[in-house]
């Protein structure tokens, strides 16, 4: 049976609800704290980007716009589907992921959160369905590169 999405309001002060759901899911599948922290960090970046860029009015009192989160435990990982109904935006395009390989003073402003998501997530995919940005990825129980 497929996991059902949970719906959260896109307001920064409500992120602890989403974090609690993610932590609970990780605890149920026996993730170590470091793996749980990786998932929470990626979700925090996506959530903050949704609030600040996808639903900019949500930063104020109009934060009742939804974020959908589906977490599906699998062998050695948690499969994640993160969705919002902001304007279409693929964060994994070349234009959205700046090059941070040079000296720090050469880095452009913005995009570091996307780079973090790319580094910590696995099998990242973006698509737009039914008026929603849909980001799919997995967080491994073992540290990347382990």
Short mmCIF file of N, CA and C in Angstrom, two decimals:
data_model
loop_
_atom_site.label_atom_id
_atom_site.label_comp_id
_atom_site.label_asym_id
_atom_site.label_seq_id
_atom_site.Cartn_x
_atom_site.Cartn_y
_atom_site.Cartn_z
N UNK A 1 0.85 -1.19 0.00
CA UNK A 1 0.00 0.00 0.00
C UNK A 1 0.89 1.24 0.00
N UNK A 2 0.60 2.17 -0.88
CA UNK A 2 1.40 3.39 -1.00
C UNK A 2 1.13 4.32 0.17
N UNK A 3 2.18 5.00 0.60
CA UNK A 3 2.04 5.98 1.68
C UNK A 3 1.21 7.16 1.18
N UNK A 4 0.44 7.72 2.06
CA UNK A 4 -0.39 8.88 1.72
C UNK A 4 0.33 10.16 2.10
N UNK A 5 0.18 11.21 1.28
CA UNK A 5 0.85 12.47 1.64
C UNK A 5 0.22 13.10 2.87
N UNK A 6 1.07 13.73 3.66
CA UNK A 6 0.61 14.57 4.77
C UNK A 6 0.67 16.00 4.28
N UNK A 7 -0.28 16.81 4.70
CA UNK A 7 -0.35 18.19 4.27
C UNK A 7 0.05 19.10 5.43
N UNK A 8 0.93 20.05 5.13
CA UNK A 8 1.41 21.02 6.11
C UNK A 8 1.21 22.42 5.56
N UNK A 9 0.96 23.38 6.44
CA UNK A 9 0.87 24.78 6.01
C UNK A 9 2.27 25.32 5.79
N UNK A 10 2.42 26.10 4.72
CA UNK A 10 3.72 26.65 4.36
C UNK A 10 3.99 27.93 5.14
N UNK A 11 4.28 27.77 6.40
CA UNK A 11 4.66 28.89 7.28
C UNK A 11 5.89 28.46 8.05
N UNK A 12 6.92 29.28 8.02
CA UNK A 12 8.18 28.90 8.64
C UNK A 12 8.01 28.47 10.10
N UNK A 13 7.15 29.15 10.83
CA UNK A 13 7.00 28.81 12.24
C UNK A 13 6.31 27.46 12.44
N UNK A 14 5.77 26.88 11.36
CA UNK A 14 5.12 25.58 11.45
C UNK A 14 6.03 24.43 10.99
N UNK A 15 7.26 24.76 10.61
CA UNK A 15 8.17 23.70 10.18
C UNK A 15 8.37 22.62 11.25
N UNK A 16 8.37 22.96 12.54
CA UNK A 16 8.54 21.89 13.53
C UNK A 16 7.52 20.75 13.40
N UNK A 17 6.32 21.02 12.89
CA UNK A 17 5.34 19.94 12.67
C UNK A 17 5.86 18.96 11.62
N UNK A 18 6.36 19.51 10.52
CA UNK A 18 6.88 18.69 9.44
C UNK A 18 8.12 17.92 9.92
N UNK A 19 8.99 18.62 10.65
CA UNK A 19 10.19 17.98 11.19
C UNK A 19 9.81 16.82 12.11
N UNK A 20 8.84 17.03 12.98
CA UNK A 20 8.41 15.97 13.89
C UNK A 20 7.90 14.74 13.14
N UNK A 21 7.16 14.97 12.07
CA UNK A 21 6.67 13.86 11.25
C UNK A 21 7.84 13.09 10.65
N UNK A 22 8.82 13.81 10.09
CA UNK A 22 10.00 13.18 9.48
C UNK A 22 10.80 12.40 10.53
N UNK A 23 11.00 13.00 11.69
CA UNK A 23 11.76 12.32 12.75
C UNK A 23 11.05 11.05 13.21
N UNK A 24 9.75 11.12 13.33
CA UNK A 24 8.98 9.95 13.75
C UNK A 24 9.11 8.83 12.72
N UNK A 25 9.01 9.17 11.44
CA UNK A 25 9.14 8.17 10.38
C UNK A 25 10.52 7.52 10.44
N UNK A 26 11.55 8.32 10.60
CA UNK A 26 12.93 7.80 10.67
C UNK A 26 13.12 6.90 11.89
N UNK A 27 12.53 7.29 13.00
CA UNK A 27 12.64 6.49 14.21
C UNK A 27 11.98 5.12 14.00
N UNK A 28 10.83 5.11 13.33
CA UNK A 28 10.11 3.86 13.09
C UNK A 28 10.90 2.87 12.24
N UNK A 29 11.75 3.37 11.33
CA UNK A 29 12.52 2.48 10.48
C UNK A 29 13.93 2.25 11.00
N UNK A 30 14.24 2.81 12.18
CA UNK A 30 15.52 2.56 12.81
C UNK A 30 16.69 3.37 12.27
N UNK A 31 16.41 4.51 11.67
CA UNK A 31 17.49 5.39 11.20
C UNK A 31 18.30 5.88 12.38
N UNK A 32 19.60 5.98 12.19
CA UNK A 32 20.45 6.62 13.19
C UNK A 32 20.21 8.13 13.12
N UNK A 33 20.64 8.83 14.16
CA UNK A 33 20.41 10.28 14.25
C UNK A 33 20.99 11.03 13.04
N UNK A 34 22.16 10.64 12.57
CA UNK A 34 22.79 11.35 11.45
C UNK A 34 21.94 11.26 10.18
N UNK A 35 21.34 10.11 9.91
CA UNK A 35 20.48 9.95 8.74
C UNK A 35 19.22 10.78 8.89
N UNK A 36 18.65 10.78 10.08
CA UNK A 36 17.47 11.59 10.36
C UNK A 36 17.79 13.06 10.16
N UNK A 37 18.94 13.49 10.65
CA UNK A 37 19.34 14.89 10.50
C UNK A 37 19.51 15.27 9.03
N UNK A 38 20.03 14.35 8.20
CA UNK A 38 20.16 14.63 6.76
C UNK A 38 18.79 14.86 6.14
N UNK A 39 17.83 14.01 6.48
CA UNK A 39 16.48 14.17 5.94
C UNK A 39 15.88 15.50 6.39
N UNK A 40 15.98 15.81 7.66
CA UNK A 40 15.41 17.05 8.20
C UNK A 40 16.07 18.27 7.55
N UNK A 41 17.37 18.23 7.35
CA UNK A 41 18.08 19.35 6.73
C UNK A 41 17.59 19.59 5.29
N UNK A 42 17.44 18.52 4.52
CA UNK A 42 16.95 18.65 3.15
C UNK A 42 15.52 19.19 3.16
N UNK A 43 14.68 18.65 4.02
CA UNK A 43 13.29 19.12 4.09
C UNK A 43 13.21 20.58 4.52
N UNK A 44 14.08 20.98 5.44
CA UNK A 44 14.09 22.38 5.87
C UNK A 44 14.46 23.31 4.72
N UNK A 45 15.43 22.92 3.91
CA UNK A 45 15.80 23.72 2.75
C UNK A 45 14.65 23.83 1.76
N UNK A 46 14.02 22.71 1.45
CA UNK A 46 12.90 22.72 0.50
C UNK A 46 11.74 23.55 1.04
N UNK A 47 11.43 23.38 2.32
CA UNK A 47 10.32 24.09 2.95
C UNK A 47 10.59 25.60 2.96
N UNK A 48 11.79 25.98 3.36
CA UNK A 48 12.13 27.41 3.40
C UNK A 48 12.06 28.01 2.00
N UNK A 49 12.53 27.29 0.99
CA UNK A 49 12.45 27.79 -0.38
C UNK A 49 11.00 27.93 -0.84
N UNK A 50 10.16 26.98 -0.44
CA UNK A 50 8.73 27.08 -0.79
C UNK A 50 8.13 28.35 -0.19
N UNK A 51 8.39 28.58 1.09
CA UNK A 51 7.82 29.74 1.78
C UNK A 51 8.36 31.04 1.20
N UNK A 52 9.67 31.11 1.00
CA UNK A 52 10.30 32.36 0.58
C UNK A 52 10.15 32.66 -0.91
N UNK A 53 10.12 31.63 -1.75
CA UNK A 53 10.10 31.85 -3.20
C UNK A 53 8.83 31.35 -3.88
N UNK A 54 8.34 30.20 -3.46
CA UNK A 54 7.15 29.62 -4.09
C UNK A 54 5.86 30.26 -3.63
N UNK A 55 5.80 30.55 -2.34
CA UNK A 55 4.63 31.19 -1.74
C UNK A 55 5.10 32.42 -0.96
N UNK A 56 5.63 33.44 -1.60
CA UNK A 56 6.19 34.55 -0.82
C UNK A 56 5.20 35.21 0.12
N UNK A 57 3.92 35.20 -0.21
CA UNK A 57 2.93 35.78 0.69
C UNK A 57 2.77 34.94 1.95
N UNK A 58 3.23 33.68 1.93
CA UNK A 58 3.10 32.79 3.09
C UNK A 58 3.98 33.22 4.24
N UNK A 59 4.99 34.05 3.96
CA UNK A 59 5.87 34.51 5.04
C UNK A 59 5.11 35.38 6.02
N UNK A 60 4.01 35.97 5.57
CA UNK A 60 3.18 36.80 6.46
C UNK A 60 2.04 35.98 7.02
N UNK A 61 0.86 36.55 7.01
CA UNK A 61 -0.30 35.88 7.61
C UNK A 61 -1.06 35.00 6.63
N UNK A 62 -0.70 35.01 5.36
CA UNK A 62 -1.43 34.23 4.37
C UNK A 62 -0.78 32.86 4.17
N UNK A 63 -0.22 32.28 5.21
CA UNK A 63 0.54 31.05 5.10
C UNK A 63 -0.28 29.79 5.14
N UNK A 64 -1.46 29.80 4.55
CA UNK A 64 -2.26 28.59 4.56
C UNK A 64 -2.08 27.80 3.27
N UNK A 65 -1.08 28.15 2.47
CA UNK A 65 -0.79 27.40 1.25
C UNK A 65 -0.19 26.06 1.64
N UNK A 66 -0.52 25.00 0.91
CA UNK A 66 -0.09 23.67 1.33
C UNK A 66 1.28 23.24 0.82
N UNK A 67 1.87 22.37 1.60
CA UNK A 67 3.03 21.57 1.22
C UNK A 67 2.62 20.13 1.50
N UNK A 68 2.84 19.27 0.52
CA UNK A 68 2.51 17.87 0.67
C UNK A 68 3.81 17.08 0.85
N UNK A 69 3.82 16.18 1.81
CA UNK A 69 5.02 15.39 2.07
C UNK A 69 4.61 13.93 2.22
N UNK A 70 5.25 13.09 1.40
CA UNK A 70 5.04 11.65 1.49
C UNK A 70 6.38 11.01 1.82
N UNK A 71 6.42 10.26 2.91
CA UNK A 71 7.61 9.53 3.32
C UNK A 71 7.30 8.04 3.28
N UNK A 72 8.09 7.31 2.52
CA UNK A 72 7.87 5.87 2.38
C UNK A 72 9.14 5.13 2.78
N UNK A 73 9.11 4.44 3.91
CA UNK A 73 10.28 3.65 4.32
C UNK A 73 10.53 2.52 3.33
N UNK A 74 11.78 2.30 3.01
CA UNK A 74 12.20 1.20 2.14
C UNK A 74 13.48 0.62 2.73
N UNK A 75 13.99 -0.42 2.12
CA UNK A 75 15.19 -1.07 2.63
C UNK A 75 16.38 -0.11 2.63
N UNK A 76 16.83 0.30 3.81
CA UNK A 76 18.01 1.14 3.93
C UNK A 76 17.84 2.59 3.52
N UNK A 77 16.60 3.04 3.37
CA UNK A 77 16.36 4.41 2.93
C UNK A 77 14.93 4.83 3.23
N UNK A 78 14.69 6.13 3.08
CA UNK A 78 13.34 6.67 3.09
C UNK A 78 13.14 7.37 1.76
N UNK A 79 12.09 6.98 1.03
CA UNK A 79 11.72 7.63 -0.23
C UNK A 79 10.85 8.83 0.11
N UNK A 80 11.15 9.96 -0.52
CA UNK A 80 10.48 11.22 -0.20
C UNK A 80 9.84 11.79 -1.46
N UNK A 81 8.61 12.27 -1.31
CA UNK A 81 7.96 13.08 -2.33
C UNK A 81 7.55 14.37 -1.64
N UNK A 82 8.12 15.48 -2.11
CA UNK A 82 7.85 16.81 -1.55
C UNK A 82 7.16 17.61 -2.65
N UNK A 83 6.00 18.22 -2.32
CA UNK A 83 5.23 18.95 -3.33
C UNK A 83 4.76 20.30 -2.80
N UNK A 84 4.72 21.28 -3.69
CA UNK A 84 4.06 22.55 -3.40
C UNK A 84 3.35 23.01 -4.67
N UNK A 85 2.48 23.99 -4.52
CA UNK A 85 1.70 24.49 -5.65
C UNK A 85 2.16 25.88 -6.08
N UNK A 86 3.43 26.18 -5.83
CA UNK A 86 4.01 27.45 -6.28
C UNK A 86 4.20 27.43 -7.79
N UNK A 87 4.72 28.52 -8.33
CA UNK A 87 5.01 28.56 -9.77
C UNK A 87 5.97 27.43 -10.15
N UNK A 88 5.85 26.92 -11.36
CA UNK A 88 6.72 25.84 -11.83
C UNK A 88 8.18 26.25 -11.68
N UNK A 89 8.97 25.36 -11.06
CA UNK A 89 10.38 25.64 -10.87
C UNK A 89 11.12 24.33 -10.64
N UNK A 90 12.04 24.01 -11.55
CA UNK A 90 12.87 22.82 -11.42
C UNK A 90 14.20 23.23 -10.80
N UNK A 91 14.42 22.93 -9.52
CA UNK A 91 15.65 23.36 -8.85
C UNK A 91 16.89 22.61 -9.31
N UNK A 92 16.72 21.56 -10.12
CA UNK A 92 17.85 20.75 -10.51
C UNK A 92 18.37 21.06 -11.92
N UNK A 93 17.84 22.10 -12.54
CA UNK A 93 18.37 22.50 -13.83
C UNK A 93 19.76 23.10 -13.63
N UNK A 94 20.55 23.10 -14.67
CA UNK A 94 21.91 23.65 -14.59
C UNK A 94 21.87 25.11 -14.11
N UNK A 95 20.91 25.88 -14.59
CA UNK A 95 20.82 27.30 -14.21
C UNK A 95 20.52 27.47 -12.73
N UNK A 96 19.81 26.51 -12.13
CA UNK A 96 19.42 26.63 -10.72
C UNK A 96 20.49 26.12 -9.77
N UNK A 97 21.48 25.41 -10.27
CA UNK A 97 22.51 24.85 -9.41
C UNK A 97 23.86 25.46 -9.75
N UNK A 98 24.19 26.58 -9.12
CA UNK A 98 25.45 27.27 -9.40
C UNK A 98 26.67 26.40 -9.08
N UNK A 99 27.78 26.78 -9.67
CA UNK A 99 29.06 26.09 -9.45
C UNK A 99 29.72 26.66 -8.20
N UNK A 100 29.94 25.81 -7.21
CA UNK A 100 30.59 26.23 -5.97
C UNK A 100 31.97 25.59 -5.83
N UNK A 101 32.58 25.24 -6.95
CA UNK A 101 33.87 24.55 -6.88
C UNK A 101 35.05 25.51 -6.71
N UNK A 102 34.87 26.78 -7.03
CA UNK A 102 35.96 27.75 -6.92
C UNK A 102 36.07 28.33 -5.53
N UNK A 103 36.90 29.36 -5.38
CA UNK A 103 37.05 30.04 -4.08
C UNK A 103 35.72 30.64 -3.61
N UNK A 104 35.54 30.70 -2.32
CA UNK A 104 34.28 31.19 -1.74
C UNK A 104 33.92 32.57 -2.26
N UNK A 105 34.89 33.46 -2.41
CA UNK A 105 34.56 34.82 -2.86
C UNK A 105 34.10 34.87 -4.32
N UNK A 106 34.17 33.75 -5.05
CA UNK A 106 33.66 33.71 -6.43
C UNK A 106 32.24 33.15 -6.51
N UNK A 107 31.72 32.66 -5.40
CA UNK A 107 30.40 32.04 -5.41
C UNK A 107 29.33 33.10 -5.62
N UNK A 108 28.30 32.73 -6.37
CA UNK A 108 27.17 33.64 -6.52
C UNK A 108 26.22 33.48 -5.34
N UNK A 109 25.45 34.50 -5.08
CA UNK A 109 24.49 34.46 -3.99
C UNK A 109 23.31 33.58 -4.41
N UNK A 110 22.87 32.72 -3.52
CA UNK A 110 21.72 31.86 -3.77
C UNK A 110 22.14 30.52 -4.34
N UNK A 111 21.26 29.54 -4.15
CA UNK A 111 21.50 28.23 -4.71
C UNK A 111 22.22 27.25 -3.80
N UNK A 112 22.72 27.72 -2.67
CA UNK A 112 23.44 26.82 -1.78
C UNK A 112 22.53 25.73 -1.21
N UNK A 113 21.29 26.08 -0.93
CA UNK A 113 20.34 25.09 -0.43
C UNK A 113 20.10 23.99 -1.44
N UNK A 114 20.00 24.36 -2.71
CA UNK A 114 19.82 23.36 -3.77
C UNK A 114 21.04 22.45 -3.83
N UNK A 115 22.23 23.04 -3.73
CA UNK A 115 23.46 22.25 -3.74
C UNK A 115 23.46 21.26 -2.58
N UNK A 116 22.97 21.66 -1.43
CA UNK A 116 22.88 20.80 -0.26
C UNK A 116 21.92 19.63 -0.53
N UNK A 117 20.77 19.93 -1.11
CA UNK A 117 19.78 18.90 -1.43
C UNK A 117 20.40 17.89 -2.39
N UNK A 118 21.11 18.38 -3.41
CA UNK A 118 21.74 17.50 -4.39
C UNK A 118 22.79 16.62 -3.73
N UNK A 119 23.54 17.18 -2.80
CA UNK A 119 24.61 16.43 -2.12
C UNK A 119 24.07 15.35 -1.19
N UNK A 120 22.98 15.64 -0.48
CA UNK A 120 22.47 14.72 0.53
C UNK A 120 21.42 13.75 0.01
N UNK A 121 20.68 14.14 -1.02
CA UNK A 121 19.62 13.29 -1.56
C UNK A 121 20.17 12.34 -2.62
N UNK A 122 19.43 11.30 -2.90
CA UNK A 122 19.78 10.36 -3.95
C UNK A 122 18.60 10.20 -4.89
N UNK A 123 18.89 9.93 -6.16
CA UNK A 123 17.85 9.70 -7.17
C UNK A 123 16.88 10.88 -7.25
N UNK A 124 17.42 12.09 -7.28
CA UNK A 124 16.57 13.29 -7.32
C UNK A 124 15.88 13.43 -8.67
N UNK A 125 14.60 13.74 -8.59
CA UNK A 125 13.80 13.95 -9.80
C UNK A 125 12.80 15.07 -9.55
N UNK A 126 12.58 15.86 -10.58
CA UNK A 126 11.58 16.92 -10.52
C UNK A 126 10.57 16.69 -11.63
N UNK A 127 9.31 16.94 -11.33
CA UNK A 127 8.30 17.03 -12.39
C UNK A 127 7.19 17.94 -11.90
N UNK A 128 6.38 18.34 -12.83
CA UNK A 128 5.23 19.21 -12.54
C UNK A 128 3.99 18.41 -12.90
N UNK A 129 3.14 18.14 -11.92
CA UNK A 129 1.92 17.38 -12.14
C UNK A 129 0.77 18.02 -11.38
N UNK A 130 -0.35 18.13 -12.05
CA UNK A 130 -1.57 18.64 -11.43
C UNK A 130 -1.35 19.97 -10.73
N UNK A 131 -0.56 20.86 -11.36
CA UNK A 131 -0.31 22.18 -10.80
C UNK A 131 0.64 22.20 -9.61
N UNK A 132 1.39 21.11 -9.42
CA UNK A 132 2.31 21.03 -8.28
C UNK A 132 3.74 20.78 -8.75
N UNK A 133 4.68 21.42 -8.07
CA UNK A 133 6.08 21.05 -8.19
C UNK A 133 6.25 19.79 -7.37
N UNK A 134 6.83 18.77 -7.98
CA UNK A 134 7.01 17.50 -7.27
C UNK A 134 8.49 17.13 -7.31
N UNK A 135 9.09 17.03 -6.14
CA UNK A 135 10.49 16.65 -6.00
C UNK A 135 10.53 15.29 -5.31
N UNK A 136 11.17 14.35 -5.99
CA UNK A 136 11.30 12.99 -5.43
C UNK A 136 12.79 12.73 -5.17
N UNK A 137 13.06 12.09 -4.06
CA UNK A 137 14.43 11.71 -3.74
C UNK A 137 14.41 10.67 -2.63
N UNK A 138 15.59 10.14 -2.36
CA UNK A 138 15.74 9.20 -1.26
C UNK A 138 16.84 9.69 -0.32
N UNK A 139 16.67 9.40 0.94
CA UNK A 139 17.71 9.62 1.94
C UNK A 139 18.14 8.24 2.41
N UNK A 140 19.44 7.97 2.30
CA UNK A 140 19.97 6.67 2.68
C UNK A 140 20.23 6.60 4.17
N UNK A 141 20.06 5.42 4.73
CA UNK A 141 20.35 5.21 6.15
C UNK A 141 21.84 5.37 6.42
N UNK A 142 22.67 4.98 5.45
CA UNK A 142 24.12 5.14 5.58
C UNK A 142 24.51 6.51 5.01
N UNK A 143 25.57 7.07 5.54
CA UNK A 143 26.04 8.39 5.07
C UNK A 143 26.47 8.28 3.61
N UNK A 144 26.25 9.37 2.82
CA UNK A 144 26.70 9.36 1.43
C UNK A 144 28.20 9.07 1.37
N UNK A 145 28.57 8.18 0.45
CA UNK A 145 29.97 7.83 0.30
C UNK A 145 30.45 6.77 1.28
N UNK A 146 29.56 6.33 2.20
CA UNK A 146 29.99 5.32 3.19
C UNK A 146 29.97 3.93 2.60
#
